[in-house]
PDB file of N, CA and C in Angstrom:
ATOM      1  N   UNK S  77     133.549 114.645 -49.241  1.00 74.00           N
ATOM      2  CA  UNK S  77     134.504 113.572 -49.150  1.00 74.00           C
ATOM      3  C   UNK S  77     134.268 112.623 -50.314  1.00 74.00           C
ATOM      4  N   UNK S  78     135.277 111.919 -50.761  1.00 79.00           N
ATOM      5  CA  UNK S  78     135.077 110.938 -51.822  1.00 79.00           C
ATOM      6  C   UNK S  78     134.294 109.735 -51.293  1.00 79.00           C
ATOM      7  N   UNK S  79     133.578 109.084 -52.172  1.00 81.00           N
ATOM      8  CA  UNK S  79     132.747 107.948 -51.763  1.00 81.00           C
ATOM      9  C   UNK S  79     133.540 106.855 -51.070  1.00 81.00           C
ATOM     10  N   UNK S  80     134.780 106.656 -51.481  1.00 84.00           N
ATOM     11  CA  UNK S  80     135.545 105.570 -50.877  1.00 84.00           C
ATOM     12  C   UNK S  80     135.916 105.853 -49.422  1.00 84.00           C
ATOM     13  N   UNK S  81     135.697 107.063 -48.922  1.00 87.00           N
ATOM     14  CA  UNK S  81     135.958 107.395 -47.522  1.00 87.00           C
ATOM     15  C   UNK S  81     134.684 107.406 -46.681  1.00 87.00           C
ATOM     16  N   UNK S  82     133.535 107.247 -47.317  1.00 88.00           N
ATOM     17  CA  UNK S  82     132.257 107.389 -46.621  1.00 88.00           C
ATOM     18  C   UNK S  82     132.132 106.436 -45.446  1.00 88.00           C
ATOM     19  N   UNK S  83     132.374 105.161 -45.663  1.00 88.00           N
ATOM     20  CA  UNK S  83     132.183 104.178 -44.591  1.00 88.00           C
ATOM     21  C   UNK S  83     133.107 104.451 -43.394  1.00 88.00           C
ATOM     22  N   UNK S  84     134.353 104.794 -43.643  1.00 89.00           N
ATOM     23  CA  UNK S  84     135.268 105.024 -42.524  1.00 89.00           C
ATOM     24  C   UNK S  84     134.866 106.259 -41.714  1.00 89.00           C
ATOM     25  N   UNK S  85     134.369 107.301 -42.376  1.00 88.00           N
ATOM     26  CA  UNK S  85     133.899 108.489 -41.656  1.00 88.00           C
ATOM     27  C   UNK S  85     132.651 108.155 -40.848  1.00 88.00           C
ATOM     28  N   UNK S  86     131.742 107.388 -41.423  1.00 88.00           N
ATOM     29  CA  UNK S  86     130.523 107.004 -40.706  1.00 88.00           C
ATOM     30  C   UNK S  86     130.838 106.102 -39.522  1.00 88.00           C
ATOM     31  N   UNK S  87     131.834 105.243 -39.661  1.00 87.00           N
ATOM     32  CA  UNK S  87     132.242 104.405 -38.534  1.00 87.00           C
ATOM     33  C   UNK S  87     132.729 105.261 -37.367  1.00 87.00           C
ATOM     34  N   UNK S  88     133.436 106.339 -37.661  1.00 86.00           N
ATOM     35  CA  UNK S  88     133.882 107.259 -36.612  1.00 86.00           C
ATOM     36  C   UNK S  88     132.678 107.908 -35.935  1.00 86.00           C
ATOM     37  N   UNK S  89     131.704 108.345 -36.730  1.00 81.00           N
ATOM     38  CA  UNK S  89     130.491 108.951 -36.155  1.00 81.00           C
ATOM     39  C   UNK S  89     129.758 107.964 -35.257  1.00 81.00           C
ATOM     40  N   UNK S  90     129.650 106.722 -35.700  1.00 78.00           N
ATOM     41  CA  UNK S  90     128.884 105.740 -34.933  1.00 78.00           C
ATOM     42  C   UNK S  90     129.527 105.435 -33.585  1.00 78.00           C
ATOM     43  N   UNK S  91     130.830 105.693 -33.455  1.00 77.00           N
ATOM     44  CA  UNK S  91     131.527 105.465 -32.190  1.00 77.00           C
ATOM     45  C   UNK S  91     131.336 106.602 -31.187  1.00 77.00           C
ATOM     46  N   UNK S  92     130.649 107.676 -31.577  1.00 73.00           N
ATOM     47  CA  UNK S  92     130.533 108.860 -30.733  1.00 73.00           C
ATOM     48  C   UNK S  92     129.131 109.053 -30.176  1.00 73.00           C
ATOM     49  N   UNK S  93     128.523 108.005 -29.706  1.00 66.00           N
ATOM     50  CA  UNK S  93     127.254 108.156 -29.022  1.00 66.00           C
ATOM     51  C   UNK S  93     126.062 107.783 -29.861  1.00 66.00           C
ATOM     52  N   UNK S  94     124.896 108.114 -29.317  1.00 68.00           N
ATOM     53  CA  UNK S  94     123.634 107.744 -29.949  1.00 68.00           C
ATOM     54  C   UNK S  94     122.869 108.955 -30.446  1.00 68.00           C
ATOM     55  N   UNK S  95     123.586 109.986 -30.878  1.00 75.00           N
ATOM     56  CA  UNK S  95     122.924 111.159 -31.421  1.00 75.00           C
ATOM     57  C   UNK S  95     122.267 110.818 -32.751  1.00 75.00           C
ATOM     58  N   UNK S  96     121.269 111.597 -33.114  1.00 81.00           N
ATOM     59  CA  UNK S  96     120.681 111.473 -34.440  1.00 81.00           C
ATOM     60  C   UNK S  96     121.427 112.418 -35.360  1.00 81.00           C
ATOM     61  N   UNK S  97     121.838 111.927 -36.511  1.00 83.00           N
ATOM     62  CA  UNK S  97     122.615 112.713 -37.456  1.00 83.00           C
ATOM     63  C   UNK S  97     121.774 113.091 -38.656  1.00 83.00           C
ATOM     64  N   UNK S  98     121.994 114.281 -39.164  1.00 87.00           N
ATOM     65  CA  UNK S  98     121.413 114.734 -40.418  1.00 87.00           C
ATOM     66  C   UNK S  98     122.540 114.757 -41.437  1.00 87.00           C
ATOM     67  N   UNK S  99     122.439 113.918 -42.450  1.00 88.00           N
ATOM     68  CA  UNK S  99     123.510 113.768 -43.423  1.00 88.00           C
ATOM     69  C   UNK S  99     122.974 114.043 -44.812  1.00 88.00           C
ATOM     70  N   UNK S 100     123.696 114.880 -45.534  1.00 90.00           N
ATOM     71  CA  UNK S 100     123.373 115.149 -46.932  1.00 90.00           C
ATOM     72  C   UNK S 100     124.489 114.534 -47.781  1.00 90.00           C
ATOM     73  N   UNK S 101     124.149 113.564 -48.576  1.00 90.00           N
ATOM     74  CA  UNK S 101     125.124 112.866 -49.413  1.00 90.00           C
ATOM     75  C   UNK S 101     125.296 113.634 -50.711  1.00 90.00           C
ATOM     76  N   UNK S 102     126.527 114.000 -50.992  1.00 87.00           N
ATOM     77  CA  UNK S 102     126.820 114.729 -52.225  1.00 87.00           C
ATOM     78  C   UNK S 102     127.776 113.961 -53.131  1.00 87.00           C
ATOM     79  N   UNK S 103     128.315 112.853 -52.655  1.00 82.00           N
ATOM     80  CA  UNK S 103     129.240 112.083 -53.495  1.00 82.00           C
ATOM     81  C   UNK S 103     128.450 111.120 -54.382  1.00 82.00           C
ATOM     82  N   UNK S 104     129.032 110.821 -55.525  1.00 80.00           N
ATOM     83  CA  UNK S 104     128.378 109.943 -56.493  1.00 80.00           C
ATOM     84  C   UNK S 104     129.115 108.623 -56.559  1.00 80.00           C
ATOM     85  N   UNK S 105     128.410 107.605 -56.972  1.00 79.00           N
ATOM     86  CA  UNK S 105     129.070 106.336 -57.218  1.00 79.00           C
ATOM     87  C   UNK S 105     128.570 105.219 -56.338  1.00 79.00           C
ATOM     88  N   UNK S 106     129.193 104.068 -56.521  1.00 81.00           N
ATOM     89  CA  UNK S 106     128.869 102.859 -55.780  1.00 81.00           C
ATOM     90  C   UNK S 106     130.055 102.469 -54.917  1.00 81.00           C
ATOM     91  N   UNK S 107     129.780 101.732 -53.858  1.00 80.00           N
ATOM     92  CA  UNK S 107     130.850 101.263 -52.988  1.00 80.00           C
ATOM     93  C   UNK S 107     131.725 100.273 -53.747  1.00 80.00           C
ATOM     94  N   UNK S 108     133.020 100.461 -53.611  1.00 80.00           N
ATOM     95  CA  UNK S 108     133.955  99.573 -54.280  1.00 80.00           C
ATOM     96  C   UNK S 108     133.823  98.162 -53.710  1.00 80.00           C
ATOM     97  N   UNK S 109     133.742  97.204 -54.575  1.00 83.00           N
ATOM     98  CA  UNK S 109     133.643  95.803 -54.164  1.00 83.00           C
ATOM     99  C   UNK S 109     132.221  95.326 -53.978  1.00 83.00           C
ATOM    100  N   UNK S 110     131.407  96.056 -53.196  1.00 83.00           N
ATOM    101  CA  UNK S 110     130.030  95.618 -52.932  1.00 83.00           C
ATOM    102  C   UNK S 110     129.034  96.232 -53.899  1.00 83.00           C
ATOM    103  N   UNK S 111     129.385  97.364 -54.489  1.00 84.00           N
ATOM    104  CA  UNK S 111     128.535  98.079 -55.448  1.00 84.00           C
ATOM    105  C   UNK S 111     127.193  98.498 -54.864  1.00 84.00           C
ATOM    106  N   UNK S 112     127.163  98.799 -53.557  1.00 89.00           N
ATOM    107  CA  UNK S 112     125.927  99.308 -52.970  1.00 89.00           C
ATOM    108  C   UNK S 112     125.941 100.831 -53.017  1.00 89.00           C
ATOM    109  N   UNK S 113     124.760 101.414 -52.917  1.00 89.00           N
ATOM    110  CA  UNK S 113     124.604 102.862 -52.999  1.00 89.00           C
ATOM    111  C   UNK S 113     124.996 103.536 -51.688  1.00 89.00           C
ATOM    112  N   UNK S 114     125.335 104.805 -51.784  1.00 89.00           N
ATOM    113  CA  UNK S 114     125.832 105.546 -50.625  1.00 89.00           C
ATOM    114  C   UNK S 114     124.813 105.622 -49.486  1.00 89.00           C
ATOM    115  N   UNK S 115     123.537 105.799 -49.794  1.00 89.00           N
ATOM    116  CA  UNK S 115     122.551 105.854 -48.715  1.00 89.00           C
ATOM    117  C   UNK S 115     122.434 104.503 -48.008  1.00 89.00           C
ATOM    118  N   UNK S 116     122.710 103.415 -48.710  1.00 90.00           N
ATOM    119  CA  UNK S 116     122.697 102.102 -48.075  1.00 90.00           C
ATOM    120  C   UNK S 116     123.883 101.951 -47.112  1.00 90.00           C
ATOM    121  N   UNK S 117     125.020 102.513 -47.477  1.00 90.00           N
ATOM    122  CA  UNK S 117     126.173 102.507 -46.581  1.00 90.00           C
ATOM    123  C   UNK S 117     125.846 103.285 -45.314  1.00 90.00           C
ATOM    124  N   UNK S 118     125.210 104.452 -45.469  1.00 90.00           N
ATOM    125  CA  UNK S 118     124.827 105.259 -44.303  1.00 90.00           C
ATOM    126  C   UNK S 118     123.889 104.470 -43.403  1.00 90.00           C
ATOM    127  N   UNK S 119     122.898 103.809 -43.983  1.00 89.00           N
ATOM    128  CA  UNK S 119     121.963 103.012 -43.176  1.00 89.00           C
ATOM    129  C   UNK S 119     122.660 101.849 -42.485  1.00 89.00           C
ATOM    130  N   UNK S 120     123.599 101.206 -43.166  1.00 89.00           N
ATOM    131  CA  UNK S 120     124.340 100.107 -42.549  1.00 89.00           C
ATOM    132  C   UNK S 120     125.145 100.585 -41.350  1.00 89.00           C
ATOM    133  N   UNK S 121     125.755 101.742 -41.466  1.00 88.00           N
ATOM    134  CA  UNK S 121     126.644 102.242 -40.411  1.00 88.00           C
ATOM    135  C   UNK S 121     125.899 102.905 -39.266  1.00 88.00           C
ATOM    136  N   UNK S 122     124.836 103.630 -39.568  1.00 87.00           N
ATOM    137  CA  UNK S 122     124.161 104.434 -38.536  1.00 87.00           C
ATOM    138  C   UNK S 122     122.732 104.002 -38.247  1.00 87.00           C
ATOM    139  N   UNK S 123     122.165 103.143 -39.073  1.00 83.00           N
ATOM    140  CA  UNK S 123     120.816 102.637 -38.836  1.00 83.00           C
ATOM    141  C   UNK S 123     119.795 103.743 -38.679  1.00 83.00           C
ATOM    142  N   UNK S 124     118.991 103.657 -37.612  1.00 77.00           N
ATOM    143  CA  UNK S 124     117.921 104.639 -37.415  1.00 77.00           C
ATOM    144  C   UNK S 124     118.403 105.914 -36.738  1.00 77.00           C
ATOM    145  N   UNK S 125     119.720 106.085 -36.616  1.00 79.00           N
ATOM    146  CA  UNK S 125     120.268 107.297 -36.004  1.00 79.00           C
ATOM    147  C   UNK S 125     120.533 108.387 -37.029  1.00 79.00           C
ATOM    148  N   UNK S 126     119.927 108.275 -38.192  1.00 85.00           N
ATOM    149  CA  UNK S 126     120.287 109.206 -39.256  1.00 85.00           C
ATOM    150  C   UNK S 126     119.066 109.620 -40.076  1.00 85.00           C
ATOM    151  N   UNK S 127     119.054 110.893 -40.434  1.00 89.00           N
ATOM    152  CA  UNK S 127     118.132 111.424 -41.433  1.00 89.00           C
ATOM    153  C   UNK S 127     118.990 111.703 -42.660  1.00 89.00           C
ATOM    154  N   UNK S 128     118.643 111.096 -43.777  1.00 91.00           N
ATOM    155  CA  UNK S 128     119.472 111.197 -44.977  1.00 91.00           C
ATOM    156  C   UNK S 128     118.803 112.086 -46.012  1.00 91.00           C
ATOM    157  N   UNK S 129     119.599 112.963 -46.594  1.00 93.00           N
ATOM    158  CA  UNK S 129     119.194 113.723 -47.778  1.00 93.00           C
ATOM    159  C   UNK S 129     120.255 113.463 -48.843  1.00 93.00           C
ATOM    160  N   UNK S 130     119.840 113.507 -50.088  1.00 91.00           N
ATOM    161  CA  UNK S 130     120.777 113.284 -51.189  1.00 91.00           C
ATOM    162  C   UNK S 130     120.683 114.471 -52.132  1.00 91.00           C
ATOM    163  N   UNK S 131     121.833 115.040 -52.449  1.00 90.00           N
ATOM    164  CA  UNK S 131     121.891 116.146 -53.396  1.00 90.00           C
ATOM    165  C   UNK S 131     122.371 115.583 -54.732  1.00 90.00           C
ATOM    166  N   UNK S 132     121.677 115.928 -55.792  1.00 86.00           N
ATOM    167  CA  UNK S 132     122.081 115.437 -57.108  1.00 86.00           C
ATOM    168  C   UNK S 132     121.638 116.431 -58.169  1.00 86.00           C
ATOM    169  N   UNK S 133     122.169 116.250 -59.324  1.00 80.00           N
ATOM    170  CA  UNK S 133     121.760 117.094 -60.433  1.00 80.00           C
ATOM    171  C   UNK S 133     122.877 117.350 -61.411  1.00 80.00           C
ATOM    172  N   UNK S 134     122.535 117.967 -62.495  1.00 76.00           N
ATOM    173  CA  UNK S 134     123.538 118.259 -63.524  1.00 76.00           C
ATOM    174  C   UNK S 134     124.358 119.494 -63.171  1.00 76.00           C
ATOM    175  N   UNK S 135     125.321 119.303 -62.303  1.00 75.00           N
ATOM    176  CA  UNK S 135     126.182 120.402 -61.878  1.00 75.00           C
ATOM    177  C   UNK S 135     127.623 119.992 -62.115  1.00 75.00           C
ATOM    178  N   UNK S 136     128.286 120.656 -63.021  1.00 78.00           N
ATOM    179  CA  UNK S 136     129.671 120.341 -63.347  1.00 78.00           C
ATOM    180  C   UNK S 136     130.550 121.522 -62.963  1.00 78.00           C
ATOM    181  N   UNK S 137     131.692 121.259 -62.363  1.00 79.00           N
ATOM    182  CA  UNK S 137     132.554 122.311 -61.836  1.00 79.00           C
ATOM    183  C   UNK S 137     132.921 123.345 -62.887  1.00 79.00           C
ATOM    184  N   UNK S 138     133.197 122.907 -64.106  1.00 86.00           N
ATOM    185  CA  UNK S 138     133.597 123.877 -65.137  1.00 86.00           C
ATOM    186  C   UNK S 138     132.441 124.808 -65.483  1.00 86.00           C
ATOM    187  N   UNK S 139     131.220 124.290 -65.493  1.00 84.00           N
ATOM    188  CA  UNK S 139     130.062 125.137 -65.780  1.00 84.00           C
ATOM    189  C   UNK S 139     129.832 126.136 -64.654  1.00 84.00           C
ATOM    190  N   UNK S 140     129.964 125.686 -63.424  1.00 82.00           N
ATOM    191  CA  UNK S 140     129.787 126.578 -62.281  1.00 82.00           C
ATOM    192  C   UNK S 140     130.857 127.667 -62.312  1.00 82.00           C
ATOM    193  N   UNK S 141     132.106 127.285 -62.563  1.00 88.00           N
ATOM    194  CA  UNK S 141     133.212 128.242 -62.607  1.00 88.00           C
ATOM    195  C   UNK S 141     133.033 129.269 -63.720  1.00 88.00           C
ATOM    196  N   UNK S 142     132.388 128.870 -64.804  1.00 90.00           N
ATOM    197  CA  UNK S 142     132.157 129.781 -65.924  1.00 90.00           C
ATOM    198  C   UNK S 142     130.863 130.583 -65.781  1.00 90.00           C
ATOM    199  N   UNK S 143     130.171 130.424 -64.651  1.00 89.00           N
ATOM    200  CA  UNK S 143     128.954 131.188 -64.410  1.00 89.00           C
ATOM    201  C   UNK S 143     127.758 130.721 -65.209  1.00 89.00           C
ATOM    202  N   UNK S 144     127.808 129.507 -65.742  1.00 88.00           N
ATOM    203  CA  UNK S 144     126.689 128.973 -66.515  1.00 88.00           C
ATOM    204  C   UNK S 144     125.602 128.448 -65.583  1.00 88.00           C
ATOM    205  N   UNK S 145     124.363 128.416 -66.067  1.00 86.00           N
ATOM    206  CA  UNK S 145     123.270 127.912 -65.228  1.00 86.00           C
ATOM    207  C   UNK S 145     123.485 126.444 -64.858  1.00 86.00           C
ATOM    208  N   UNK S 146     123.084 126.117 -63.672  1.00 84.00           N
ATOM    209  CA  UNK S 146     123.133 124.736 -63.201  1.00 84.00           C
ATOM    210  C   UNK S 146     121.960 124.522 -62.258  1.00 84.00           C
ATOM    211  N   UNK S 147     121.680 123.284 -61.942  1.00 84.00           N
ATOM    212  CA  UNK S 147     120.561 122.985 -61.040  1.00 84.00           C
ATOM    213  C   UNK S 147     120.918 121.768 -60.208  1.00 84.00           C
ATOM    214  N   UNK S 148     120.448 121.753 -58.988  1.00 87.00           N
ATOM    215  CA  UNK S 148     120.596 120.578 -58.130  1.00 87.00           C
ATOM    216  C   UNK S 148     119.268 120.350 -57.414  1.00 87.00           C
ATOM    217  N   UNK S 149     119.093 119.136 -56.964  1.00 90.00           N
ATOM    218  CA  UNK S 149     117.897 118.754 -56.228  1.00 90.00           C
ATOM    219  C   UNK S 149     118.331 118.083 -54.932  1.00 90.00           C
ATOM    220  N   UNK S 150     117.634 118.361 -53.862  1.00 91.00           N
ATOM    221  CA  UNK S 150     117.868 117.672 -52.608  1.00 91.00           C
ATOM    222  C   UNK S 150     116.610 116.887 -52.291  1.00 91.00           C
ATOM    223  N   UNK S 151     116.790 115.588 -52.030  1.00 91.00           N
ATOM    224  CA  UNK S 151     115.653 114.718 -51.730  1.00 91.00           C
ATOM    225  C   UNK S 151     115.884 114.006 -50.402  1.00 91.00           C
ATOM    226  N   UNK S 152     114.795 113.800 -49.666  1.00 91.00           N
ATOM    227  CA  UNK S 152     114.865 113.099 -48.392  1.00 91.00           C
ATOM    228  C   UNK S 152     113.508 112.491 -48.075  1.00 91.00           C
ATOM    229  N   UNK S 153     113.527 111.371 -47.391  1.00 88.00           N
ATOM    230  CA  UNK S 153     112.268 110.802 -46.916  1.00 88.00           C
ATOM    231  C   UNK S 153     111.776 111.520 -45.669  1.00 88.00           C
ATOM    232  N   UNK S 154     112.684 112.193 -44.960  1.00 82.00           N
ATOM    233  CA  UNK S 154     112.358 112.918 -43.750  1.00 82.00           C
ATOM    234  C   UNK S 154     111.754 114.266 -44.107  1.00 82.00           C
ATOM    235  N   UNK S 155     110.631 114.604 -43.527  1.00 75.00           N
ATOM    236  CA  UNK S 155     109.947 115.853 -43.860  1.00 75.00           C
ATOM    237  C   UNK S 155     110.390 117.028 -42.979  1.00 75.00           C
ATOM    238  N   UNK S 156     111.319 116.804 -42.055  1.00 68.00           N
ATOM    239  CA  UNK S 156     111.760 117.872 -41.149  1.00 68.00           C
ATOM    240  C   UNK S 156     112.876 118.674 -41.731  1.00 68.00           C
TER     241      UNK S 156
END
């Protein structure tokens, strides 16, 4: 999903109980207006009900489509 939809999707999740969510953030950028990072938006919306991972790296769609090498990294504070 695009970053500008992140908060509204998380608000929907937060209305559906007290489950713990595992979320991998793949969108890039800052929140429009507040300029906060995506993992901060997740923490604001879901608090301690979430395990966050972030995927990042030099991966461009044209390179992937052309079969060129690419790499990504997934990072999380949660060890599970």
